[in-house]
Every structure is written in C-alpha cells, then in structure tokens.
Short mmCIF file of C-alpha atoms and ligand atoms in Angstrom, two decimals:
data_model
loop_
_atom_site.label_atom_id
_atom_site.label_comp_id
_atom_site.label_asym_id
_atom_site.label_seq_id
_atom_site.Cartn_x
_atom_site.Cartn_y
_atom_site.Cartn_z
CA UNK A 1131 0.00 0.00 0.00
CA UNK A 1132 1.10 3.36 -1.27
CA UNK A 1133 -0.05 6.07 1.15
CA UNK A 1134 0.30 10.13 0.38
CA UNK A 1135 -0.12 11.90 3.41
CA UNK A 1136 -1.02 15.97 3.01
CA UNK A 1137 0.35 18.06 5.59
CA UNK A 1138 2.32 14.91 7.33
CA UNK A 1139 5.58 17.23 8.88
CA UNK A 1140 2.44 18.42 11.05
CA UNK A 1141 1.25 18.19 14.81
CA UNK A 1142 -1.28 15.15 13.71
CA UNK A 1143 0.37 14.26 10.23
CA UNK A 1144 3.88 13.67 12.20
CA UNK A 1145 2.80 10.84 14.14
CA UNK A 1146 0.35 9.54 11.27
CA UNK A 1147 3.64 8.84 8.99
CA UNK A 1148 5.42 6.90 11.58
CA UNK A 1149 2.48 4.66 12.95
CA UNK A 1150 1.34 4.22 8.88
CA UNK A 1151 5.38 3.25 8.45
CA UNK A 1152 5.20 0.79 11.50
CA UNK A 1153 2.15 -0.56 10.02
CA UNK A 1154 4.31 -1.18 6.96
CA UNK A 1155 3.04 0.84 4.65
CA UNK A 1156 4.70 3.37 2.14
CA UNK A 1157 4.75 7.00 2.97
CA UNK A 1158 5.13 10.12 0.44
CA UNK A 1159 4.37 13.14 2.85
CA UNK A 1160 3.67 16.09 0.89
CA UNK A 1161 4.08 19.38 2.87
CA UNK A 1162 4.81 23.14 2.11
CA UNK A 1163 5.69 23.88 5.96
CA UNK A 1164 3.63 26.40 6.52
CA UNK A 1165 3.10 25.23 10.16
CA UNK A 1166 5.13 21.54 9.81
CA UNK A 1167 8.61 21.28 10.55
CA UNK A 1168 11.34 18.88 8.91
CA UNK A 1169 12.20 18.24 12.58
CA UNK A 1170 8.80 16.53 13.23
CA UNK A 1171 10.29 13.77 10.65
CA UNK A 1172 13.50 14.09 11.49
CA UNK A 1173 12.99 10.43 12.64
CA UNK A 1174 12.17 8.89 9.55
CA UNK A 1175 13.85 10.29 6.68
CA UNK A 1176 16.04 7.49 6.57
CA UNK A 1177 13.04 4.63 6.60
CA UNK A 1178 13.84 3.41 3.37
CA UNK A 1179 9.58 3.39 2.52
CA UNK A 1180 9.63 7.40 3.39
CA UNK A 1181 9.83 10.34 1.14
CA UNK A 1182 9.40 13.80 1.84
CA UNK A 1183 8.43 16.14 -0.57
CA UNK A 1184 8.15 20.00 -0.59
CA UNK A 1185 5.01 20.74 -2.46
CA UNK A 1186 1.54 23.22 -1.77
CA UNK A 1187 -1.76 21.28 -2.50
CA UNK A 1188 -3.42 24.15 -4.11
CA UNK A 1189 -1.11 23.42 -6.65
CA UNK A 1190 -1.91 19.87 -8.61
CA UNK A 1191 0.44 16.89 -8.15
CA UNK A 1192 0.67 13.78 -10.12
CA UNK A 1193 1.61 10.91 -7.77
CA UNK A 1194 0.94 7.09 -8.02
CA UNK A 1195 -0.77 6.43 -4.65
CA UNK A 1196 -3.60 4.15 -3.12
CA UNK A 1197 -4.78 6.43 -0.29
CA UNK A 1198 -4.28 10.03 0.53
CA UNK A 1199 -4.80 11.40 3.71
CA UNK A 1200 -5.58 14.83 3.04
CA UNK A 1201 -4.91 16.58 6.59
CA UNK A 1202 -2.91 19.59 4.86
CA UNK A 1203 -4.10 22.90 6.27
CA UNK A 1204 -3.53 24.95 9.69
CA UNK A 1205 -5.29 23.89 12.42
CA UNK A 1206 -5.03 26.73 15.01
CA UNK A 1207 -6.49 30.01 15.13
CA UNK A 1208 -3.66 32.18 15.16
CA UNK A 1209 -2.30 30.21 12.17
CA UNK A 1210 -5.41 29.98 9.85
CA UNK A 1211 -6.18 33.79 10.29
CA UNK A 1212 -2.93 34.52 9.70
CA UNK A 1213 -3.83 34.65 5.56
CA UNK A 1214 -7.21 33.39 5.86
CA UNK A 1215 -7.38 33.91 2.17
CA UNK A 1216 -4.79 31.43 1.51
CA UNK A 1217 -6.49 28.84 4.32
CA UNK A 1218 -9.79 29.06 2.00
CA UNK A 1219 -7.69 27.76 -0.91
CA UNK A 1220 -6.09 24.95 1.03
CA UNK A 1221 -9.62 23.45 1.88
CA UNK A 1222 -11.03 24.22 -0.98
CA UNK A 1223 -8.31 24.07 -4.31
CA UNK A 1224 -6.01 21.72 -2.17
CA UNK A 1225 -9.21 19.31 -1.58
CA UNK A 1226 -10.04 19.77 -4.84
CA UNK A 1227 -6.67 18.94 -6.29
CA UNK A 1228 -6.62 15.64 -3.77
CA UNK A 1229 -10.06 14.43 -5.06
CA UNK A 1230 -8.85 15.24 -8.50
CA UNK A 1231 -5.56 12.64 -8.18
CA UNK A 1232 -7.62 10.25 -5.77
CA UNK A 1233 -10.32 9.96 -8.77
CA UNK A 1234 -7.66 9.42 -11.85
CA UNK A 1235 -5.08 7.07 -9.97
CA UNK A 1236 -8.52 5.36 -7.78
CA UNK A 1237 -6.64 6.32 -4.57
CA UNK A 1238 -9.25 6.18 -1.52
CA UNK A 1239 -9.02 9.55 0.07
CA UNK A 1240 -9.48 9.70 3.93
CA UNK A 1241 -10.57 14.12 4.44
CA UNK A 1242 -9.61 15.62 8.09
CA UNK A 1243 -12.62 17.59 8.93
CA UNK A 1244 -13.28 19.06 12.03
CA UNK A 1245 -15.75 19.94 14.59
CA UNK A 1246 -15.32 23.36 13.60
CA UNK A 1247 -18.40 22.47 11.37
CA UNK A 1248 -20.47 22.16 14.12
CA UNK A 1249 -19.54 25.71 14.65
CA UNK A 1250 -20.50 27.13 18.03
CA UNK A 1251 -23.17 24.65 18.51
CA UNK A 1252 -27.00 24.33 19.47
CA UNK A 1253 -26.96 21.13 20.18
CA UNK A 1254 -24.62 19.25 22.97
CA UNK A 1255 -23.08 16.96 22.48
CA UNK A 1256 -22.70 16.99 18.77
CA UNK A 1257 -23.90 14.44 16.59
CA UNK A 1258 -22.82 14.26 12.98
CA UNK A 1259 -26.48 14.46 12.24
CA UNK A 1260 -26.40 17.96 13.41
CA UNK A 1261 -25.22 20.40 10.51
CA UNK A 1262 -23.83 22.79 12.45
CA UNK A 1263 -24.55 27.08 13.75
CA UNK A 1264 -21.64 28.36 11.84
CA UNK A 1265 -21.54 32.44 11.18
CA UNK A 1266 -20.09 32.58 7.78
CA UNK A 1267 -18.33 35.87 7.74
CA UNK A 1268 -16.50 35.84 10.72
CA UNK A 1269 -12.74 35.49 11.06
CA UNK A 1270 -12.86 31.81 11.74
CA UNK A 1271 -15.09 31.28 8.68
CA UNK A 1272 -12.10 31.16 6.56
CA UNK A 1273 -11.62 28.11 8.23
CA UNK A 1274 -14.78 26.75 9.37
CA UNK A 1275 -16.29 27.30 5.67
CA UNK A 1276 -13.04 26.00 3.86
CA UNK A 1277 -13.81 22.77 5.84
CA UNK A 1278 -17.88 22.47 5.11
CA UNK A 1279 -17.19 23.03 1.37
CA UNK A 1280 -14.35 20.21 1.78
CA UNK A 1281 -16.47 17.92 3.24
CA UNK A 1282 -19.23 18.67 0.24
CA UNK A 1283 -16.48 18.49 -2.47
CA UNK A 1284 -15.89 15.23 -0.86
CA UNK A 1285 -19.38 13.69 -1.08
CA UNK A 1286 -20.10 15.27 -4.18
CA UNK A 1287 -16.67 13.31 -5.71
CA UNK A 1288 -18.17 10.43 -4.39
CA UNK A 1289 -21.61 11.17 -5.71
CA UNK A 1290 -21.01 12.08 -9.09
CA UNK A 1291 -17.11 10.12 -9.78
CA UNK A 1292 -17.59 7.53 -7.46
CA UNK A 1293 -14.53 9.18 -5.31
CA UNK A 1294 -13.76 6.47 -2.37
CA UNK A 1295 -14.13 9.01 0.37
CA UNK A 1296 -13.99 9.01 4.08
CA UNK A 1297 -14.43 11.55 6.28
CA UNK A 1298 -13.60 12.48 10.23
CA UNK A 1299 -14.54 15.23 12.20
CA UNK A 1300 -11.48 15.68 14.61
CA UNK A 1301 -11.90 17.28 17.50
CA UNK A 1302 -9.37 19.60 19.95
CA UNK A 1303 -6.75 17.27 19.71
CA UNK A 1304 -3.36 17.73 21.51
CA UNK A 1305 0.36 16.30 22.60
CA UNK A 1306 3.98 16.85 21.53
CA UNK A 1307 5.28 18.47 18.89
CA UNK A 1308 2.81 21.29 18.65
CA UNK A 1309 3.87 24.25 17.84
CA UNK A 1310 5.14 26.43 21.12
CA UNK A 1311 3.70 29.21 19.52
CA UNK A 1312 1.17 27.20 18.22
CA UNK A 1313 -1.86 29.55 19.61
CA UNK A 1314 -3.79 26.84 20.86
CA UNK A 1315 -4.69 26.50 24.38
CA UNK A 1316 -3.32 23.18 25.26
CA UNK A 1317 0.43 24.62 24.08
CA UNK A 1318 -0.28 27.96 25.53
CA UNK A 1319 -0.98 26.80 28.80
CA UNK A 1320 1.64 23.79 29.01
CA UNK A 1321 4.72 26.86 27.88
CA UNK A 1322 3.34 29.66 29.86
CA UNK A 1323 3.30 27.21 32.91
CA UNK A 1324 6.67 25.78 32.63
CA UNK A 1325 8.34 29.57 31.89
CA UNK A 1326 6.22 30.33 34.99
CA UNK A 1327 4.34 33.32 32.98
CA UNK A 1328 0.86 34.25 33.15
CA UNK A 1329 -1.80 31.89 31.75
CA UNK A 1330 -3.51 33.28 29.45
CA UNK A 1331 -7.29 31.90 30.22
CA UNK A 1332 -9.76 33.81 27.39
CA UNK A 1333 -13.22 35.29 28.47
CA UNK A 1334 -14.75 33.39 32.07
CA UNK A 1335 -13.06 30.08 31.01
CA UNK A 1336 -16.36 28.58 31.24
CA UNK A 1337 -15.99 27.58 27.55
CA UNK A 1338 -15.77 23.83 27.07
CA UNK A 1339 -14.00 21.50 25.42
CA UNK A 1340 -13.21 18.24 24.58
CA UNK A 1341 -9.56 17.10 24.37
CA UNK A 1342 -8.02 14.17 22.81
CA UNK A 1343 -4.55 12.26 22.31
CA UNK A 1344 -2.93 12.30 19.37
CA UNK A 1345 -2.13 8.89 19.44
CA UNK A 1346 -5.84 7.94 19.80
CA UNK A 1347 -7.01 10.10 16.96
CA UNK A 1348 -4.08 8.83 14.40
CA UNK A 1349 -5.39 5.25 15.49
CA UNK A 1350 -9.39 6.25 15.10
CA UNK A 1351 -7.70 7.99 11.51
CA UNK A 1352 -6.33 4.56 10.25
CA UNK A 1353 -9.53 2.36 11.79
CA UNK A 1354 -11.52 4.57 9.45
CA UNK A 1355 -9.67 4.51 6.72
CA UNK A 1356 -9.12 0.52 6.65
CA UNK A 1357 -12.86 -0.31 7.05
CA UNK A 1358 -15.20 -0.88 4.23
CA UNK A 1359 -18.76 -0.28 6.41
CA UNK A 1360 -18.78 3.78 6.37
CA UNK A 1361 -17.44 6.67 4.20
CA UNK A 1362 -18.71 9.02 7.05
CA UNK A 1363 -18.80 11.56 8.30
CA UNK A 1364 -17.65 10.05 11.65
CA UNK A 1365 -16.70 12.26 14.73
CA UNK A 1366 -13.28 11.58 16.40
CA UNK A 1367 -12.48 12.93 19.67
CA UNK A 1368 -12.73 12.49 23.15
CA UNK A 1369 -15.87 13.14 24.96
CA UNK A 1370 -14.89 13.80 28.12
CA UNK A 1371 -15.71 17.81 28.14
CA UNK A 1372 -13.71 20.20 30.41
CA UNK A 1373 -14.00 24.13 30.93
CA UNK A 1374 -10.90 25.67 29.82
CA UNK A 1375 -10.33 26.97 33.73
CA UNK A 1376 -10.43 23.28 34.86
CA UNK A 1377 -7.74 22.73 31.91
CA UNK A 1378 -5.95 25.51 33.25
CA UNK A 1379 -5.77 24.20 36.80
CA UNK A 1380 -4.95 20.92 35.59
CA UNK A 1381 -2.18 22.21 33.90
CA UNK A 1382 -0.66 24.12 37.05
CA UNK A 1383 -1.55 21.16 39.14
CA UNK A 1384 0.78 18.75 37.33
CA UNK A 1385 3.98 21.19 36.35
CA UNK A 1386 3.46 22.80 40.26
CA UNK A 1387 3.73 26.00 38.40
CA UNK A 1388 3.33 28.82 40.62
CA UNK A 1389 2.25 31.29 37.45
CA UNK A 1390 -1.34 33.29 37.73
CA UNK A 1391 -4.09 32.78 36.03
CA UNK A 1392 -4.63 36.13 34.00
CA UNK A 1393 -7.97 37.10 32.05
CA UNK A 1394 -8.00 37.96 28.59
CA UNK A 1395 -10.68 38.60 26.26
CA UNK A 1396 -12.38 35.98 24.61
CA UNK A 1397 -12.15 35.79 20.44
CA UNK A 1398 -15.00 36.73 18.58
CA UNK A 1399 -17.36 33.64 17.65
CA UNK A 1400 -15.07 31.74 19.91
CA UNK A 1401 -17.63 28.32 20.77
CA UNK A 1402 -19.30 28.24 24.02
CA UNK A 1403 -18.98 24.35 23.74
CA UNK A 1404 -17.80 21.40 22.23
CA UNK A 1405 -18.58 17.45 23.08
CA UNK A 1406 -18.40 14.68 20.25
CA UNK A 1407 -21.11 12.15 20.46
CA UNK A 1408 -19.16 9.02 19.50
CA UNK A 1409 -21.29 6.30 19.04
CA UNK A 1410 -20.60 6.14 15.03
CA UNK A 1411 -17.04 6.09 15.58
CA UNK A 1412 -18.04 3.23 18.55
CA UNK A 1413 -20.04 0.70 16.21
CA UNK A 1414 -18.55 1.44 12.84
CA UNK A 1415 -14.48 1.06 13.85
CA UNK A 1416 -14.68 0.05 17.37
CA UNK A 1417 -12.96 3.11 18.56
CA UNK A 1418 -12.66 4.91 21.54
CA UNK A 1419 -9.89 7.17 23.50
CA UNK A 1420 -7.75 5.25 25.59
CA UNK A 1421 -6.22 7.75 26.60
CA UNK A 1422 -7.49 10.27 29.31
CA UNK A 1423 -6.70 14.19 29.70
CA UNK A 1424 -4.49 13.84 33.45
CA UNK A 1425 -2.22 11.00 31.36
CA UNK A 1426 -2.08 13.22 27.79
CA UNK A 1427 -0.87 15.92 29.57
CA UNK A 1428 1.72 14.75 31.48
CA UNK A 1429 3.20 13.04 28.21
CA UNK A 1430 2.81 16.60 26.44
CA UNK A 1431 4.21 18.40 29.47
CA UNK A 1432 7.43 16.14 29.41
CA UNK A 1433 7.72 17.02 25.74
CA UNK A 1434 7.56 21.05 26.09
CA UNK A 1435 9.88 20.40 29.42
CA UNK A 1436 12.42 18.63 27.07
CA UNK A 1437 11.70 21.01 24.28
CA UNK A 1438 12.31 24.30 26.73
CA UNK A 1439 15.19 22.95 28.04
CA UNK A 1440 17.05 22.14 24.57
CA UNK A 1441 19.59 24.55 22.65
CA UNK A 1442 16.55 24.53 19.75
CA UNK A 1443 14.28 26.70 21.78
CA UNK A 1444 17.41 29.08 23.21
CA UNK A 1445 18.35 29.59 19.01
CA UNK A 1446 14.72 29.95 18.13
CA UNK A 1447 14.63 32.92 20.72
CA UNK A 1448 18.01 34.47 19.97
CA UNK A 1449 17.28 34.31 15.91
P1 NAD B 2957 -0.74 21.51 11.85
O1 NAD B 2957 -0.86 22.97 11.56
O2 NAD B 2957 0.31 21.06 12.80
O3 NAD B 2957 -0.54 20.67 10.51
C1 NAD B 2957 -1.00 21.11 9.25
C2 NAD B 2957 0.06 20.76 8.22
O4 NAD B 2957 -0.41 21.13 6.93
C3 NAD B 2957 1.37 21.52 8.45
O5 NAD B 2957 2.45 20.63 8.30
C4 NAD B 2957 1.36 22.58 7.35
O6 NAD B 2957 2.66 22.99 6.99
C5 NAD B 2957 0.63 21.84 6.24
N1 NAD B 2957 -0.02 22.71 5.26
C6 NAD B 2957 -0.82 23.79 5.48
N2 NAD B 2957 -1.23 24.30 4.34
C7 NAD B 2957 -0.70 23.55 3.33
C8 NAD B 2957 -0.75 23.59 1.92
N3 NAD B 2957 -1.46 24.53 1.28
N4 NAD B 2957 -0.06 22.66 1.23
C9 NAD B 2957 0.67 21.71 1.85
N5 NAD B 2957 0.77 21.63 3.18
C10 NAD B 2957 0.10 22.53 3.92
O7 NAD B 2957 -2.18 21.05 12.35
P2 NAD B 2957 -2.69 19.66 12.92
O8 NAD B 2957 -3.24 19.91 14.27
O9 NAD B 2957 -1.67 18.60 12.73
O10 NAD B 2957 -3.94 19.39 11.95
C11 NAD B 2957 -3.88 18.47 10.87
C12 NAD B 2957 -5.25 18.40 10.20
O11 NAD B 2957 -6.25 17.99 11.14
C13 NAD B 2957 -5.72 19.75 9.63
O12 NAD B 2957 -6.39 19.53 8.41
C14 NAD B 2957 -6.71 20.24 10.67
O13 NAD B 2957 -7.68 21.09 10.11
C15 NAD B 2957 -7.30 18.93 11.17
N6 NAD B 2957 -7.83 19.09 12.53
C16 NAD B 2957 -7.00 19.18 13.60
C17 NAD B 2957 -7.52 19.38 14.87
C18 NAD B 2957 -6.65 19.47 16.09
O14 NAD B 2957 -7.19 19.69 17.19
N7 NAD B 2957 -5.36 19.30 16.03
C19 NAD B 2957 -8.92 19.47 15.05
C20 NAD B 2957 -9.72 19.39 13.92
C21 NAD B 2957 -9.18 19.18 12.66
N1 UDP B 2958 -7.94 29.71 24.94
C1 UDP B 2958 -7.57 30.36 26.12
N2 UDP B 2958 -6.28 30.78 26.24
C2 UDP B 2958 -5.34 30.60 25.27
C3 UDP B 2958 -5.71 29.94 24.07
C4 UDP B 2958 -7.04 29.53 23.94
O1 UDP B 2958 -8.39 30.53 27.03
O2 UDP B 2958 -4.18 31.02 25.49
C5 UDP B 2958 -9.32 29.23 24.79
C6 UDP B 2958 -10.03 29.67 23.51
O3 UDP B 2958 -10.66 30.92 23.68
C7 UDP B 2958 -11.02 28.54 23.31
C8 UDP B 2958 -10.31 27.31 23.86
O4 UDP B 2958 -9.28 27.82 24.72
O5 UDP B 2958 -12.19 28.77 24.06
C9 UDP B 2958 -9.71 26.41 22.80
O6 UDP B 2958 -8.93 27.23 21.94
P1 UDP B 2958 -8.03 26.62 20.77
O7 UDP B 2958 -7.48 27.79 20.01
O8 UDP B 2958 -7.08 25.64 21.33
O9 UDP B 2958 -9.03 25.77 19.86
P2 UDP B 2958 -10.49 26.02 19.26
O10 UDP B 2958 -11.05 27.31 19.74
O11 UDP B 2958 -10.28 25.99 17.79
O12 UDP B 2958 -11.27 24.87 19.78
#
C-alpha cells in the first residue's frame, strides 16, 4: 500500500507517517511547511519506505498512490487567520486537487474535517447528524467554511465520480510536537506554565472543550480509513468535556507551576462548547480514547519540558 499523506511534517500528520510506516506501509508526505517542521520527521527520513516532498496542494500533483490522507491545512487560530485567504484555498483548491488525483489514480481519500463544522453549537453533544450554527463571515469562517465546502467536495466526488471518500470530524486534539507558539490552548498553557508566565485563560473560562490524544485520533484515523462499512462523516475525539479553567488548573496542578491565572478577552465567535457524540465512531471502527486528559498531559508536558530545556528553543529565541 502506497499512502500520500497531506500536511504529514504536522502536529497530527507527524505521528500519522510513523504509525502508517510501523504498520508497513509506504509514505510520500507532501508538505509546504507552513506550520510543519522537517524536525517533526527528522525520525524517519532514513526509513527506506519514506519520502518527503516539498510541495503546496493548491497546486496539482501527479503521484501514483492508493490512499491520501488529506490533513494539509492549519489547524489553530492564530495560524489559519494569519492569511485566511490562503487557508480558503487549502480546503477548498487543495481538496479539490486531492479528489482530483484520488479519482484518476482510484486512490481512496481519507478528508480531516473538524468539529469546527459544528460551529459554536446548538446542540450538545454533537452528533454528525447535526449540521452545524456556523456564522459565515466571521474570522474563523475562513476556516470553518473552507472545511464544510471540503467535506461537500468530498461527497459530491463520491456522488457524481464515485470518489472512495472518508471523512472524520477531529476534535481539539493535543500532545507533543505542537507548535510552542502554536496559539492553541493546550500549548499555551503547558509553555506559559513551565516559563512560569501568566496563563492566558480567554473570556470566564467557562468555555468547554473536549480534548483528545494524538495517538488515539491517528489510530481512530487509520480504523476509518481501513474499514469498508462507512465513508462518514464520523466524529473523532474524546468526549470527556472540560471548561478551559479546569484545563488551566490541571495544567498548574501537574507542572506545580506557581504562574497566575490572567484574564484575557475571549475571540469573537469563539464556541461556548464542544462534546463529540461518539457512538458512530463506537459501532462502525470500534474506537474509543484510551487515553485520558491527566495521562495526555503529562506526556505533552514532558515534551515542552524537554523542548524548553534544549539549545533549539534558546536559538529559536536568539534568531
Ligand atoms: P498543523 O498545523 O500542525 O498541521 C498542518 C500541516 O499542513 C502543516 O504541516 C502545514 O505545513 C501543512 N499545510 C498547510 N497548508 C498547506 C498547503 N497549502 N499545502 C501543503 N501543506 C500545507 O495542524 P494539525 O493539528 O496537525 O492538523 C492536521 C489536520 O487535522 C488539519 O487539516 C486540521 O484542520 C485537522 N484538525 C486538527 C484538529 C486538532 O485539534 N489538532 C482538530 C480538527 C481538525
Ligand atoms: N484559549 C484560552 N487561552 C489561550 C488559548 C485559547 O483561554 O491562550 C481558549 C479559547 O478561547 C477557546 C479554547 O481555549 O475557548 C480552545 O482554543 P483553541 O485555540 O485551542 O481551539 P479552538 O477554539 O479551535 O477549539
């Protein structure tokens, strides 16, 4: 099995590669390091079934593959807003240009969605039923939107050029090597905690959310794609649901970081919560987290302590 993966020198895409190359499988990662670093793979570049390659998906690309994982695109806020023109045309041209290759070489295509389609949500917890309470002009509607329309490109491949599709709605999911200035709160917290600066908690901190392990989502990613019973979507994520000031605590709890919780204002359309219903995900792949938030954290904790303490982090600063 030839597998591309989109956006693989990623947070998610990172650890994809490797367990897909443990599997024994053959990797092309395709990747224009917007927010992936070479480092991520650092690991693998000798694996003699590995290839890297520089390249932007909304730019075509003839490769002979059997599946794509199309996970290319920035997943934070900070990131995606950045040029939310440009994140528009990695949903939308870069999906496009995926479904295009995964129709003429019959590659089945596997599209990281996200709850961000649910958008900030009227229903709790989210089924995939649901389709969504997402204000389209907003400044995360360059993402949310880019998503929806992937997810319709998607079925509408399938529909009309009988594209093998599936689909998964990740949600918040978190460990080592995101970026430190990554923007997202699980990062955010974990660095300003260990550098004993002020967390940064946005709005009350009642906002909820549901956090999973990366290594349980790549492992919910691969279930889906190997199974022949669903094209989805299917919701991945854990649904234990947390406020972000018990996430906070939980943070200072386990470094013993004596920083101060600090309030901040909370980002326009920012979602009041977030909870996946999993029971799809339960009965069509047998999956569910094994991994809870206390145990993630420490593991992605260790990482940043590692990462802070490293000559990488003291260049990164003086450069
Ligand atoms: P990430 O930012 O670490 O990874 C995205 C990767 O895509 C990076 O390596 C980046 O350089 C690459 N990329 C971006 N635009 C590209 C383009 N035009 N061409 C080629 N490469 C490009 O984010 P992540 O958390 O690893 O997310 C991976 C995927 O999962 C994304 O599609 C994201 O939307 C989805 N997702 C993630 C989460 C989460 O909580 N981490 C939640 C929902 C959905
Ligand atoms: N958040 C926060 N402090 C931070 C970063 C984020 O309180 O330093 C909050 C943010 O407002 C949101 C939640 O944490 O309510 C999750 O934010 P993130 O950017 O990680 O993901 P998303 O909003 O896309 O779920």
């Amino acid at each position: 099995m030839r597998v591309l993966v989109t956006g693989g020198a990623g947070f998610i895409g990172s650890f994809l590669c490797e367990r897909l190359l443990e599997a024994g499988q053959e990797v092309i990662c395709l990747d224009n390091f917007f927010t992936g670093r070479k480092k991520n793979l650092d690991h693998l570049r000798d694996h003699r079934d590995f290839e890297l390659v520089r390249h932007d998906i909304t730019e075509p690309v003839l490769l002979e593959v059997d599946r794509i994982y199309n996970l290319a695109c920035p997943a934070s806020p900070v990131h995606y807003q950045y040029n939310p023109v440009k994140t528009v045309k990695t949903s939308v041209m870069g999906t496009i240009n995926m479904l295009g290759l995964a129709k003429r070489v019959r590659a089945r295509l596997l599209q990281a969605s996200t709850s961000e389609v649910y958008g900030d949500p009227t229903i709790h917890p989210q089924t995939e039923d649901y389709w969504g309470h997402v204000n389209p002009i907003g400044p995360r509607a360059c993402y949310d939107e880019g998503k929806r329309v992937a997810e319709t490109l998607c079925f509408d491949y399938h529909r009309q050029n009988r594209v093998d599709i599936r689909v998964i709605r990740i949600f918040n999911t978190y460990g080592p090597r995101m970026l430190m200035d990554d923007g997202r709160v699980v990062s955010n917290f974990i660095v300003q905690a260990l550098a004993g600066k002020d967390i940064t908690l946005y709005g009350d901190g009642s906002q909820s959310r549901s956090f999973c392990y990366v290594d349980d989502l790549v492992r919910g990613a691969m279930l889906m794609m190997d199974q022949e019973q669903t094209i989805g979507p299917v919701n991945l994520g854990n649904p234990v649901e947390f406020t972000i000031r018990e996430l906070a605590d939980l943070v200072l709890e386990i470094t013993g970081s004596k920083s101060r919780i600090i309030s901040a204002p909370l980002p326009q359309d920012d979602p009041t919560r977030r909870q996946p219903d999993i029971t799809r995900a339960r009965e069509a792949l047998g999956w569910e987290p094994r991994v809870q938030l206390r145990e993630g954290l420490e593991k992605t904790i260790a990482y940043f302590d590692a990462l802070l303490a490293s000559d990488e982090v003291h260049r990164v600063r003086m450069s």
